[in-house]
Short mmCIF file of C-alpha atoms in Angstrom, two decimals:
data_model
loop_
_atom_site.label_atom_id
_atom_site.label_comp_id
_atom_site.label_asym_id
_atom_site.label_seq_id
_atom_site.Cartn_x
_atom_site.Cartn_y
_atom_site.Cartn_z
CA MET A 18 48.19 11.09 -33.55
CA THR A 19 46.28 10.06 -30.46
CA PHE A 20 42.73 8.90 -30.86
CA VAL A 21 40.31 9.26 -28.00
CA ARG A 22 37.68 6.57 -27.83
CA HIS A 23 34.24 7.84 -26.89
CA HIS A 24 31.79 5.47 -25.25
CA ALA A 25 28.16 6.13 -25.98
CA ILE A 26 25.94 6.27 -22.92
CA PRO A 27 23.44 3.39 -23.06
CA LEU A 28 19.85 4.43 -23.56
CA PRO A 29 18.59 2.52 -20.47
CA LEU A 30 21.13 4.40 -18.35
CA ILE A 31 19.86 7.71 -19.70
CA GLY A 32 16.31 6.71 -18.78
CA GLY A 33 17.44 5.68 -15.32
CA LEU A 34 19.32 8.90 -14.75
CA ALA A 35 16.28 10.90 -15.89
CA SER A 36 14.02 8.96 -13.50
CA PHE A 37 16.51 9.35 -10.67
CA ALA A 38 16.82 13.08 -11.34
CA PHE A 39 13.04 13.54 -11.33
CA ILE A 40 12.62 11.74 -8.01
CA ALA A 41 15.64 13.39 -6.41
CA LEU A 42 14.57 16.86 -7.52
CA LEU A 43 11.00 16.35 -6.33
CA ILE A 44 11.81 14.86 -2.93
CA GLY A 45 15.08 16.76 -2.51
CA GLY A 46 13.46 20.05 -3.49
CA ALA A 47 10.68 19.48 -0.97
CA PHE A 48 13.23 18.63 1.73
CA VAL A 49 15.34 21.72 0.98
CA ALA A 50 12.19 23.86 1.08
CA LEU A 51 11.34 22.44 4.50
CA LEU A 52 14.85 23.08 5.84
CA THR A 53 14.89 26.59 4.43
CA ALA A 54 11.56 27.42 6.03
CA ALA A 55 12.66 25.83 9.31
CA ALA A 56 15.63 28.21 9.57
CA ASP A 57 13.34 30.95 10.90
CA ILE A 58 11.27 28.64 13.13
CA ASP A 59 11.91 27.68 16.73
CA LEU A 60 11.70 23.91 16.30
CA GLY A 61 12.30 23.33 20.00
CA ALA A 62 9.30 25.40 20.98
CA VAL A 63 7.04 23.54 18.57
CA VAL A 64 8.23 20.08 19.61
CA GLY A 65 8.13 21.10 23.27
CA ASP A 66 4.50 22.13 23.04
CA GLY A 67 2.29 19.95 25.23
CA TYR A 68 -0.27 19.29 22.50
CA ILE A 69 2.43 18.30 20.01
CA ARG A 70 3.94 15.88 22.53
CA HIS A 71 0.47 14.39 22.95
CA VAL A 72 0.14 14.07 19.16
CA ILE A 73 3.52 12.32 18.89
CA GLY A 74 2.67 10.00 21.77
CA PHE A 75 -0.71 9.08 20.31
CA THR A 76 0.83 8.51 16.88
CA VAL A 77 3.32 6.02 18.31
CA TRP A 78 0.70 4.43 20.58
CA GLN A 79 -1.91 3.81 17.86
CA ALA A 80 0.76 2.54 15.45
CA SER A 81 2.11 0.15 18.10
CA LEU A 82 -1.35 -1.21 18.97
CA SER A 83 -2.28 -1.50 15.27
CA THR A 84 0.92 -3.44 14.59
CA LEU A 85 0.41 -5.73 17.57
CA LEU A 86 -3.18 -6.53 16.55
CA SER A 87 -2.45 -6.90 12.82
CA VAL A 88 0.55 -9.19 13.32
CA GLY A 89 -0.95 -11.01 16.30
CA LEU A 90 -4.10 -11.87 14.33
CA GLY A 91 -2.29 -12.44 11.06
CA ILE A 92 -0.01 -15.21 12.39
CA PRO A 93 -2.76 -17.66 13.44
CA VAL A 94 -4.76 -16.96 10.26
CA ALA A 95 -1.69 -17.63 8.10
CA ARG A 96 -0.99 -20.84 10.05
CA ALA A 97 -4.60 -21.93 9.60
CA LEU A 98 -4.41 -21.39 5.83
CA ALA A 99 -1.09 -23.24 5.70
CA ARG A 100 -2.66 -26.20 7.53
CA ARG A 101 -5.64 -26.26 5.12
CA PRO A 102 -4.01 -26.16 1.65
CA ASN A 103 -6.87 -27.68 -0.36
CA PHE A 104 -10.22 -26.52 1.01
CA PRO A 105 -12.77 -25.18 -1.53
CA GLY A 106 -12.50 -21.45 -2.13
CA ARG A 107 -8.95 -21.12 -0.81
CA GLU A 108 -7.73 -19.19 -3.85
CA TRP A 109 -10.76 -16.90 -3.67
CA LEU A 110 -9.91 -16.25 -0.04
CA ARG A 111 -6.36 -15.27 -0.96
CA PHE A 112 -7.82 -12.91 -3.57
CA LEU A 113 -10.12 -11.47 -0.91
CA PHE A 114 -7.13 -10.77 1.34
CA ALA A 115 -5.52 -8.80 -1.50
CA MET A 116 -8.59 -6.57 -1.93
CA PRO A 117 -8.01 -4.20 1.06
CA PHE A 118 -4.74 -3.08 -0.51
CA LEU A 119 -6.56 -2.05 -3.69
CA THR A 120 -9.65 -0.64 -1.98
CA PRO A 121 -9.65 3.17 -1.62
CA VAL A 122 -9.21 3.97 2.05
CA ILE A 123 -12.21 6.28 2.21
CA VAL A 124 -14.43 3.58 0.65
CA ALA A 125 -13.32 1.01 3.22
CA ILE A 126 -13.99 3.54 5.98
CA PHE A 127 -17.51 4.03 4.65
CA GLY A 128 -18.03 0.25 4.85
CA LEU A 129 -16.64 0.10 8.37
CA VAL A 130 -18.90 2.97 9.48
CA ALA A 131 -21.90 1.19 7.96
CA ILE A 132 -21.11 -1.87 10.10
CA TYR A 133 -19.61 -0.50 13.32
CA GLY A 134 -20.99 3.07 13.37
CA VAL A 135 -23.65 4.39 15.73
CA THR A 136 -26.43 3.41 13.30
CA GLY A 137 -24.47 0.52 11.79
CA TRP A 138 -25.34 -3.14 11.49
CA LEU A 139 -23.59 -4.07 14.76
CA ASN A 140 -25.52 -1.61 16.89
CA GLN A 141 -28.76 -2.52 15.14
CA GLY A 142 -28.10 -6.14 16.04
CA LEU A 143 -27.39 -5.19 19.67
CA ALA A 144 -30.65 -3.24 19.75
CA LEU A 145 -32.58 -6.28 18.51
CA LEU A 146 -31.10 -8.25 21.42
CA ASP A 147 -32.15 -5.49 23.85
CA LEU A 148 -28.54 -4.79 24.80
CA PRO A 149 -28.18 -1.16 25.94
CA GLN A 150 -24.44 -0.79 25.30
CA LYS A 151 -23.70 0.70 21.88
CA PHE A 152 -20.43 0.41 20.01
CA TYR A 153 -18.80 3.77 19.24
CA LEU A 154 -16.50 3.59 16.23
CA TYR A 155 -14.76 6.96 16.33
CA GLY A 156 -11.54 7.44 18.26
CA LEU A 157 -8.82 4.91 18.97
CA ALA A 158 -11.16 1.91 18.54
CA GLY A 159 -12.13 2.94 15.01
CA ILE A 160 -8.53 3.64 14.04
CA LEU A 161 -7.45 0.19 15.25
CA ILE A 162 -10.29 -1.59 13.45
CA ALA A 163 -9.48 0.19 10.19
CA HIS A 164 -5.75 -0.50 10.46
CA VAL A 165 -6.36 -4.17 11.19
CA PHE A 166 -8.71 -4.33 8.19
CA PHE A 167 -5.96 -3.04 5.90
CA ASN A 168 -2.88 -4.65 7.46
CA MET A 169 -3.95 -8.04 8.83
CA PRO A 170 -4.62 -9.43 5.31
CA MET A 171 -1.24 -8.08 4.19
CA VAL A 172 0.47 -9.86 7.10
CA VAL A 173 -1.30 -13.10 6.15
CA THR A 174 -0.27 -12.69 2.50
CA LEU A 175 3.38 -12.11 3.46
CA LEU A 176 3.57 -14.89 6.05
CA LEU A 177 1.71 -17.64 4.20
CA PRO A 178 4.54 -18.36 1.70
CA ARG A 179 6.92 -18.61 4.65
CA PHE A 180 4.80 -21.23 6.37
CA GLU A 181 4.38 -23.09 3.07
CA ALA A 182 8.16 -23.04 2.51
CA VAL A 183 8.87 -25.53 5.30
CA PRO A 184 10.53 -28.58 3.66
CA ALA A 185 8.62 -31.86 3.55
CA ASP A 186 11.35 -33.59 5.59
CA ASN A 187 10.55 -31.36 8.55
CA TRP A 188 6.91 -32.46 8.53
CA ARG A 189 7.87 -36.13 8.24
CA LEU A 190 10.20 -35.79 11.23
CA ALA A 191 7.58 -33.89 13.23
CA SER A 192 5.04 -36.64 12.50
CA GLN A 193 7.48 -39.36 13.60
CA LEU A 194 8.16 -37.48 16.85
CA GLY A 195 4.44 -36.98 17.54
CA MET A 196 4.75 -33.20 17.81
CA ASN A 197 1.54 -31.29 18.54
CA SER A 198 0.61 -27.87 17.14
CA TRP A 199 2.37 -25.89 19.89
CA ALA A 200 5.57 -27.93 19.58
CA ILE A 201 5.55 -27.46 15.80
CA PHE A 202 5.17 -23.72 16.20
CA ARG A 203 7.92 -23.49 18.82
CA VAL A 204 10.49 -25.75 17.14
CA ILE A 205 9.84 -25.34 13.39
CA GLU A 206 7.83 -22.19 12.69
CA LEU A 207 9.07 -19.74 15.33
CA PRO A 208 12.70 -19.76 14.06
CA LEU A 209 11.25 -19.09 10.61
CA LEU A 210 9.22 -16.15 11.89
CA ARG A 211 12.20 -14.63 13.68
CA GLN A 212 13.86 -14.07 10.32
CA THR A 213 10.94 -12.27 8.65
CA LEU A 214 8.58 -11.01 11.36
CA PRO A 215 10.64 -7.96 12.42
CA THR A 216 10.59 -6.64 8.85
CA ILE A 217 6.85 -7.22 8.47
CA ALA A 218 6.08 -5.68 11.86
CA LEU A 219 8.17 -2.59 11.12
CA LEU A 220 6.50 -2.23 7.72
CA VAL A 221 3.05 -2.36 9.34
CA PHE A 222 4.16 0.10 12.01
CA LEU A 223 5.45 2.49 9.34
CA LEU A 224 2.21 2.30 7.37
CA CYS A 225 0.15 2.95 10.51
CA PHE A 226 2.50 5.70 11.65
CA VAL A 227 2.00 7.70 8.43
CA SER A 228 -1.71 6.84 8.15
CA PHE A 229 -3.70 9.92 7.22
CA VAL A 230 -7.16 9.20 5.82
CA VAL A 231 -8.04 6.64 8.53
CA VAL A 232 -7.22 9.05 11.37
CA LEU A 233 -8.75 12.03 9.56
CA ALA A 234 -12.08 10.23 9.11
CA LEU A 235 -12.22 8.14 12.29
CA GLY A 236 -10.11 10.11 14.79
CA GLY A 237 -13.11 11.86 16.25
CA GLY A 238 -11.33 14.91 17.67
CA PRO A 239 -8.07 16.40 19.00
CA ALA A 240 -7.54 13.54 21.46
CA ALA A 241 -7.00 11.11 18.55
CA THR A 242 -4.79 13.18 16.24
CA THR A 243 -1.59 11.92 14.61
CA LEU A 244 1.32 13.79 13.07
CA GLU A 245 -0.13 13.48 9.57
CA VAL A 246 -3.46 14.98 10.57
CA ALA A 247 -1.73 17.68 12.64
CA ILE A 248 0.28 18.71 9.56
CA TYR A 249 -2.89 18.88 7.49
CA GLN A 250 -4.72 20.91 10.11
CA ALA A 251 -1.80 23.33 10.52
CA LEU A 252 -1.66 24.06 6.79
CA ARG A 253 -5.31 23.93 5.74
CA PHE A 254 -7.21 25.21 8.77
CA ASP A 255 -4.86 26.96 11.21
CA PHE A 256 -2.64 28.51 8.50
CA ASP A 257 0.30 27.93 10.87
CA LEU A 258 3.15 27.34 8.43
CA GLY A 259 5.77 27.12 11.17
CA ARG A 260 4.03 24.29 12.98
CA GLY A 261 3.32 22.47 9.71
CA VAL A 262 6.99 22.65 8.64
CA SER A 263 8.24 21.52 12.06
CA LEU A 264 5.89 18.55 12.16
CA ALA A 265 6.73 17.62 8.55
CA LEU A 266 10.46 17.54 9.35
CA LEU A 267 9.78 15.46 12.46
CA GLN A 268 7.61 13.07 10.44
CA LEU A 269 10.29 12.78 7.78
CA ALA A 270 13.02 12.01 10.31
CA ILE A 271 10.99 9.34 12.10
CA GLY A 272 9.84 7.76 8.82
CA ALA A 273 13.43 7.56 7.55
CA ALA A 274 14.56 5.97 10.81
CA LEU A 275 11.77 3.39 10.69
CA PHE A 276 12.52 2.52 7.08
CA GLY A 277 16.20 2.18 7.95
CA LEU A 278 15.26 -0.35 10.62
CA THR A 279 13.28 -2.38 8.09
CA ARG A 280 16.38 -2.56 5.88
CA ILE A 281 18.51 -3.68 8.82
CA PHE A 282 16.10 -6.45 9.84
CA GLU A 283 15.42 -7.59 6.28
CA ARG A 284 16.51 -11.16 5.71
CA HIS A 285 16.36 -13.59 2.79
CA MET A 286 14.60 -16.80 3.60
CA PRO A 287 17.00 -19.77 3.55
CA MET A 288 14.32 -22.27 2.54
CA MET A 289 11.92 -21.03 -0.09
CA PRO A 290 11.25 -23.82 -2.61
CA LYS A 291 9.47 -22.85 -5.78
CA LEU A 292 6.90 -25.59 -5.25
CA ARG A 293 4.78 -25.92 -2.15
CA SER A 294 5.34 -29.03 -0.06
CA THR A 295 2.84 -31.80 -0.80
CA VAL A 296 3.40 -33.52 2.56
CA GLY A 297 0.59 -32.80 5.01
CA ARG A 298 1.27 -31.18 8.36
CA PRO A 299 0.86 -33.56 11.29
CA ASP A 300 -1.17 -31.01 13.26
CA ALA A 301 -3.81 -30.65 10.51
CA ALA A 302 -5.72 -33.67 11.84
CA GLY A 303 -5.76 -32.47 15.45
CA PHE A 304 -8.36 -30.39 17.27
CA VAL A 305 -6.74 -27.10 16.24
CA GLY A 306 -6.62 -28.08 12.57
CA ARG A 307 -10.07 -29.67 12.33
CA VAL A 308 -12.13 -27.35 14.53
CA LEU A 309 -10.37 -24.06 15.23
CA ASP A 310 -8.88 -23.48 11.77
CA PRO A 311 -12.23 -23.30 9.90
CA ILE A 312 -13.65 -20.98 12.57
CA LEU A 313 -10.61 -18.69 12.45
CA ILE A 314 -10.58 -18.58 8.64
CA ALA A 315 -14.31 -17.84 8.52
CA ILE A 316 -14.02 -14.99 11.05
CA ALA A 317 -11.09 -13.44 9.17
CA ALA A 318 -12.92 -13.74 5.83
CA LEU A 319 -16.06 -12.10 7.24
CA PHE A 320 -14.06 -9.32 8.84
CA VAL A 321 -12.52 -8.42 5.47
CA ALA A 322 -15.51 -9.15 3.23
CA LEU A 323 -18.34 -7.51 5.19
CA PRO A 324 -17.23 -3.87 4.76
CA LEU A 325 -16.80 -4.39 1.02
CA LEU A 326 -20.12 -6.19 0.68
CA THR A 327 -21.77 -3.45 2.71
CA VAL A 328 -20.54 -0.80 0.27
CA VAL A 329 -21.99 -2.76 -2.66
CA ILE A 330 -25.33 -3.45 -0.93
CA GLU A 331 -25.78 0.10 0.35
CA GLY A 332 -24.93 1.50 -3.06
CA ALA A 333 -27.31 -0.83 -4.88
CA LEU A 334 -30.15 0.20 -2.54
CA GLY A 335 -29.41 3.92 -2.93
CA SER A 336 -30.85 6.47 -5.33
CA ILE A 337 -28.50 5.56 -8.16
CA GLY A 338 -30.16 7.55 -10.93
CA GLU A 339 -30.52 10.74 -8.93
CA VAL A 340 -26.95 10.69 -7.59
CA MET A 341 -25.36 9.65 -10.88
CA SER A 342 -27.03 12.56 -12.66
CA ASN A 343 -25.28 15.01 -10.34
CA GLU A 344 -22.83 17.13 -12.33
CA ARG A 345 -20.29 17.27 -9.49
CA LEU A 346 -20.17 13.47 -9.38
CA GLN A 347 -19.73 13.20 -13.14
CA GLN A 348 -16.95 15.78 -13.20
CA GLY A 349 -15.31 14.20 -10.16
CA THR A 350 -15.34 10.82 -11.88
CA LEU A 351 -13.67 12.16 -15.03
CA ARG A 352 -11.18 14.13 -12.93
CA SER A 353 -10.28 11.06 -10.87
CA LEU A 354 -9.79 8.89 -13.95
CA GLY A 355 -7.62 11.51 -15.63
CA ILE A 356 -5.38 12.00 -12.59
CA ALA A 357 -5.05 8.22 -12.09
CA ALA A 358 -4.20 7.64 -15.76
CA LEU A 359 -1.43 10.26 -15.82
CA ALA A 360 -0.06 9.21 -12.42
CA SER A 361 0.08 5.53 -13.44
CA LEU A 362 1.88 6.36 -16.70
CA LEU A 363 4.41 8.49 -14.84
CA CYS A 364 4.91 5.78 -12.21
CA ALA A 365 5.44 3.11 -14.89
CA CYS A 366 7.96 5.31 -16.75
CA LEU A 367 9.92 5.95 -13.54
CA ALA A 368 9.86 2.27 -12.59
CA LEU A 369 10.98 1.20 -16.07
CA GLY A 370 13.79 3.74 -16.13
CA ILE A 371 15.12 2.71 -12.72
CA SER A 372 14.78 -1.04 -13.37
CA MET A 373 16.44 -0.88 -16.80
CA ALA A 374 19.33 1.23 -15.53
CA ALA A 375 19.92 -0.86 -12.41
CA ARG A 376 21.37 -3.80 -14.33
CA GLN A 377 24.01 -4.48 -16.97
CA ARG A 378 24.41 -7.13 -19.60
CA GLY A 379 23.90 -10.57 -18.17
CA GLY A 380 21.83 -9.19 -15.30
CA ARG A 381 24.78 -7.78 -13.34
CA THR A 382 23.78 -4.77 -11.35
CA LEU A 383 25.54 -1.44 -11.75
CA ARG A 384 27.57 -0.14 -8.83
CA TRP A 385 25.26 2.87 -8.56
CA SER A 386 22.06 0.81 -8.71
CA GLY A 387 21.75 1.21 -4.95
CA ALA A 388 21.20 4.93 -5.44
CA PHE A 389 18.48 4.19 -8.00
CA GLN A 390 16.77 1.77 -5.64
CA ALA A 391 17.09 4.16 -2.69
CA ALA A 392 15.44 6.95 -4.66
CA SER A 393 12.56 4.70 -5.60
CA VAL A 394 11.50 4.01 -2.01
CA GLY A 395 10.71 7.67 -1.40
CA GLY A 396 7.03 6.79 -1.29
CA LEU A 397 7.64 4.71 1.83
CA VAL A 398 10.18 6.93 3.58
CA VAL A 399 8.45 10.25 2.90
CA SER A 400 4.91 10.57 4.17
CA PRO A 401 2.41 12.18 1.75
CA LEU A 402 1.78 15.13 4.04
CA ALA A 403 5.49 15.76 4.67
CA LEU A 404 6.22 15.65 0.94
CA GLY A 405 3.15 17.76 0.22
CA THR A 406 4.23 20.39 2.76
CA GLY A 407 7.63 20.72 1.11
CA LEU A 408 6.09 20.95 -2.35
CA PHE A 409 3.61 23.51 -1.10
CA LEU A 410 6.50 25.68 0.10
CA LEU A 411 8.47 25.09 -3.09
CA PHE A 412 5.63 26.11 -5.40
CA ARG A 413 3.90 28.51 -3.03
CA PRO A 414 3.92 31.52 -5.40
CA ILE A 415 2.05 29.62 -8.14
CA VAL A 416 0.30 26.81 -6.26
CA ASP A 417 -3.05 28.59 -6.58
CA GLN A 418 -3.05 27.93 -10.33
CA ALA A 419 -5.09 24.86 -11.22
CA TRP A 420 -2.53 23.30 -13.56
CA VAL A 421 0.16 23.50 -10.85
CA SER A 422 -2.13 21.84 -8.31
CA TYR A 423 -3.02 19.05 -10.74
CA THR A 424 0.66 18.51 -11.61
CA LEU A 425 1.64 18.22 -7.95
CA VAL A 426 -1.22 15.80 -7.23
CA ILE A 427 -0.18 13.60 -10.18
CA ALA A 428 3.50 13.69 -9.20
CA MET A 429 2.74 12.85 -5.56
CA ASN A 430 0.56 9.91 -6.55
CA ALA A 431 3.26 8.57 -8.87
CA ILE A 432 5.94 8.84 -6.17
CA MET A 433 3.75 7.17 -3.54
CA ALA A 434 2.94 4.25 -5.87
CA LEU A 435 6.51 3.86 -7.15
CA PRO A 436 7.82 1.41 -4.47
CA PHE A 437 4.98 -1.00 -5.27
CA GLY A 438 5.20 -0.52 -9.04
CA LEU A 439 8.96 -0.99 -9.01
CA ARG A 440 8.65 -4.22 -7.08
CA THR A 441 6.55 -5.72 -9.87
CA LEU A 442 9.01 -4.69 -12.61
CA SER A 443 12.55 -4.80 -11.24
CA GLN A 444 12.84 -8.55 -10.72
CA ALA A 445 11.22 -9.36 -14.09
CA ILE A 446 13.62 -7.06 -15.94
CA ALA A 447 16.63 -8.46 -14.04
CA ASP A 448 15.56 -12.04 -14.86
CA ALA A 449 15.04 -11.18 -18.54
CA ALA A 450 18.49 -9.59 -18.74
CA ARG A 451 20.17 -12.56 -17.08
CA GLU A 452 18.43 -15.06 -19.37
CA ASP A 453 18.48 -13.25 -22.72
CA ASP A 454 21.29 -10.67 -22.93
CA ARG A 455 23.99 -13.05 -24.16
CA LEU A 456 21.68 -14.80 -26.61
CA CYS A 457 20.45 -11.50 -28.07
CA ALA A 458 24.04 -10.27 -28.40
CA ALA A 459 24.99 -13.45 -30.24
CA LEU A 460 22.01 -13.15 -32.59
CA GLY A 461 22.45 -9.42 -33.10
CA LEU A 462 19.00 -8.66 -31.70
CA ALA A 463 18.70 -5.12 -30.35
CA GLY A 464 16.37 -2.17 -30.21
CA TRP A 465 12.85 -2.59 -31.55
CA ASN A 466 13.36 -6.18 -32.73
CA ARG A 467 14.49 -7.34 -29.30
CA LEU A 468 11.68 -5.47 -27.59
CA ARG A 469 9.05 -6.98 -29.90
CA LEU A 470 10.34 -10.55 -30.01
CA ILE A 471 12.05 -11.12 -26.67
CA ASP A 472 11.36 -8.53 -23.98
CA TRP A 473 7.69 -7.62 -24.52
CA PRO A 474 6.27 -11.16 -24.07
CA LYS A 475 8.12 -11.45 -20.76
CA LEU A 476 7.57 -7.94 -19.44
CA ARG A 477 4.00 -7.18 -20.50
CA LYS A 478 2.45 -8.96 -17.50
CA PRO A 479 4.55 -7.18 -14.80
CA LEU A 480 4.17 -3.90 -16.71
CA GLY A 481 0.40 -4.37 -16.79
CA LEU A 482 0.41 -5.11 -13.07
CA CYS A 483 2.51 -1.99 -12.43
CA LEU A 484 0.12 0.21 -14.42
CA ALA A 485 -2.98 -1.35 -12.87
CA LEU A 486 -1.64 -1.10 -9.33
CA SER A 487 -0.51 2.53 -9.62
CA PHE A 488 -3.78 3.47 -11.36
CA SER A 489 -5.80 1.89 -8.56
CA LEU A 490 -3.79 3.61 -5.81
CA ALA A 491 -4.03 7.00 -7.51
CA LEU A 492 -7.76 6.60 -8.15
CA GLY A 493 -8.41 6.16 -4.44
CA ASP A 494 -5.98 8.80 -3.17
CA LEU A 495 -7.29 11.44 -0.80
CA ALA A 496 -4.12 12.85 0.83
CA ALA A 497 -2.70 14.73 -2.17
CA ILE A 498 -5.99 16.17 -3.40
CA ALA A 499 -7.01 17.15 0.15
CA LEU A 500 -3.81 19.19 0.50
CA PHE A 501 -3.65 20.81 -2.95
CA GLY A 502 -7.26 20.64 -4.07
CA ARG A 503 -9.58 23.63 -4.10
CA ASP A 504 -13.09 24.44 -5.28
CA GLY A 505 -13.74 22.85 -8.64
CA MET A 506 -11.02 20.19 -8.21
CA GLU A 507 -12.99 17.54 -6.31
CA THR A 508 -12.15 13.94 -7.10
CA LEU A 509 -14.35 10.99 -6.16
CA PRO A 510 -12.50 10.26 -2.88
CA LEU A 511 -12.65 13.93 -1.84
CA LEU A 512 -16.31 14.16 -2.84
CA LEU A 513 -17.10 11.03 -0.79
CA TYR A 514 -15.24 12.46 2.23
CA GLN A 515 -17.23 15.70 1.95
CA GLN A 516 -20.52 13.80 1.69
CA MET A 517 -19.72 11.70 4.75
CA GLY A 518 -18.61 14.77 6.70
CA ALA A 519 -21.87 16.55 5.85
CA TYR A 520 -23.91 13.42 6.70
CA HIS A 521 -25.28 13.18 3.13
CA MET A 522 -25.34 9.41 3.47
CA PRO A 523 -27.74 8.67 0.56
CA ASP A 524 -25.29 10.36 -1.81
CA ALA A 525 -22.27 8.84 -0.06
CA LYS A 526 -23.66 5.31 -0.51
CA VAL A 527 -23.75 5.61 -4.29
CA THR A 528 -20.44 7.47 -4.51
CA ALA A 529 -18.66 4.81 -2.43
CA ALA A 530 -20.08 1.98 -4.53
CA LEU A 531 -19.14 3.79 -7.76
CA LEU A 532 -15.58 4.40 -6.58
CA LEU A 533 -15.18 0.77 -5.48
CA LEU A 534 -16.58 -0.50 -8.79
CA LEU A 535 -14.38 1.83 -10.86
CA ASN A 536 -11.34 0.81 -8.83
CA PHE A 537 -11.66 -2.93 -9.35
CA LEU A 538 -12.88 -2.70 -12.95
CA SER A 539 -10.04 -0.42 -13.97
CA TYR A 540 -7.50 -2.65 -12.22
CA ALA A 541 -8.79 -5.76 -13.98
CA ALA A 542 -9.11 -4.02 -17.35
CA ILE A 543 -5.59 -2.52 -17.33
CA ALA A 544 -3.99 -5.74 -16.09
CA ARG A 545 -5.84 -7.69 -18.80
CA MET A 546 -5.29 -5.30 -21.72
CA VAL A 547 -1.61 -4.63 -21.04
CA GLY A 548 -0.67 -7.88 -19.33
CA GLY A 549 -2.51 -10.12 -21.76
CA HIS A 550 -4.23 -13.43 -21.13
CA VAL A 551 -2.45 -15.83 -18.83
CA ARG A 552 -2.53 -19.35 -20.23
CA ARG A 553 -2.82 -22.11 -17.71
#
């Protein structure tokens, strides 16, 4: 008699397959819906339209300028911080540079308008000096300022560890050779930047290329319209499904190509010590280090902090009681919190499933883990409006039902936050597997006992960060709710956008401050409750 041995499918693999299937069906279904709709559309006529060519050209132009400014300003700021490793408030400054990523885009735009708008602080200051020229925020200038506000701190955050990773021996040799700041940059730091800067620049370009809320709020008219805004206008205002589908496919193709380039240029740093070098840089005592660095750091800090402080100040001076008693605001707050909570839970489940399935015992990765990882980056490759257009076509017969709209908004927010949530979990789970799998197998620890005694203490902090990050991103989302929302479905970001568009600035001041406060409080609370207290 022949016995057939059956191998049980591991539970983590089942979770990973379920997560992969959900992502593939959502993104793949949207893509198939776009291709099906495009079969009856003359794509050449749409792309050949003069206005569409202008939109494509402006999209590339503003993304290129935004990348050039963000990276060009981020490099000297990162060098200045690397030269000044011990000044008071340095850690607070690094925390400040992380805040734009968590700040809802529409809230940051409100702060930028309050400073650089027609009646903003800058123009008021120019008026006090009797200067007739007024700064006009809307158009290309406003888009560039907003993109630099969001991306320059990210560039600094990504580059600073690279500058700090230079071995101490290099600084000793540079000091012995009497190298000045320019020579240090050319000989030591520039080769380092060549390995990582292309990836960072392409990432910034991709984020600016698919930017929606910034261009929607600050574009100022047809002359400053990008592909994302053109898709939104075609679906929501012009009811031109053919143009919306064509632009969504074009956006998807360009986004995939850009992301592919980031993977090609991605490099692992050859010198990344776990501890920062304690040897001082020889150029820290020169004119650049002593005089220019503090000025540069102060300007960068003010540029990032002022819009956020403006939101808080304007909100505190507003009619808090009157606005907070508004029923639409109260319902929008509860609606925003509910959507963010469900989206963050879904994002965490998807990230856990993919991360657990992408490794084997001892931390070895499965041969199909690349497919899991590729599916997880859909939030970067697929723009929100392109994905939303496909989902709109897929669920068109029932999309008018409220529960369908809410479900799509939650799913879109989870997918868009997944690349960032997965990054916080995947490495922690891989490290835990590599360190503990053999020991747990030897001790017979498995299931609930292993989770409680071994895995949870190590994974609760990255899991808390994943939940907090995805909750914060979903709470401030405007793209998904703007596409699928309808009367009675306003969230706080959508309500704030409507108030700003209608010039109800007294109400907008309080709404912006409330959204900013909820965002940071919820992030801190979730990270603390799930992640636990970090002992120093």
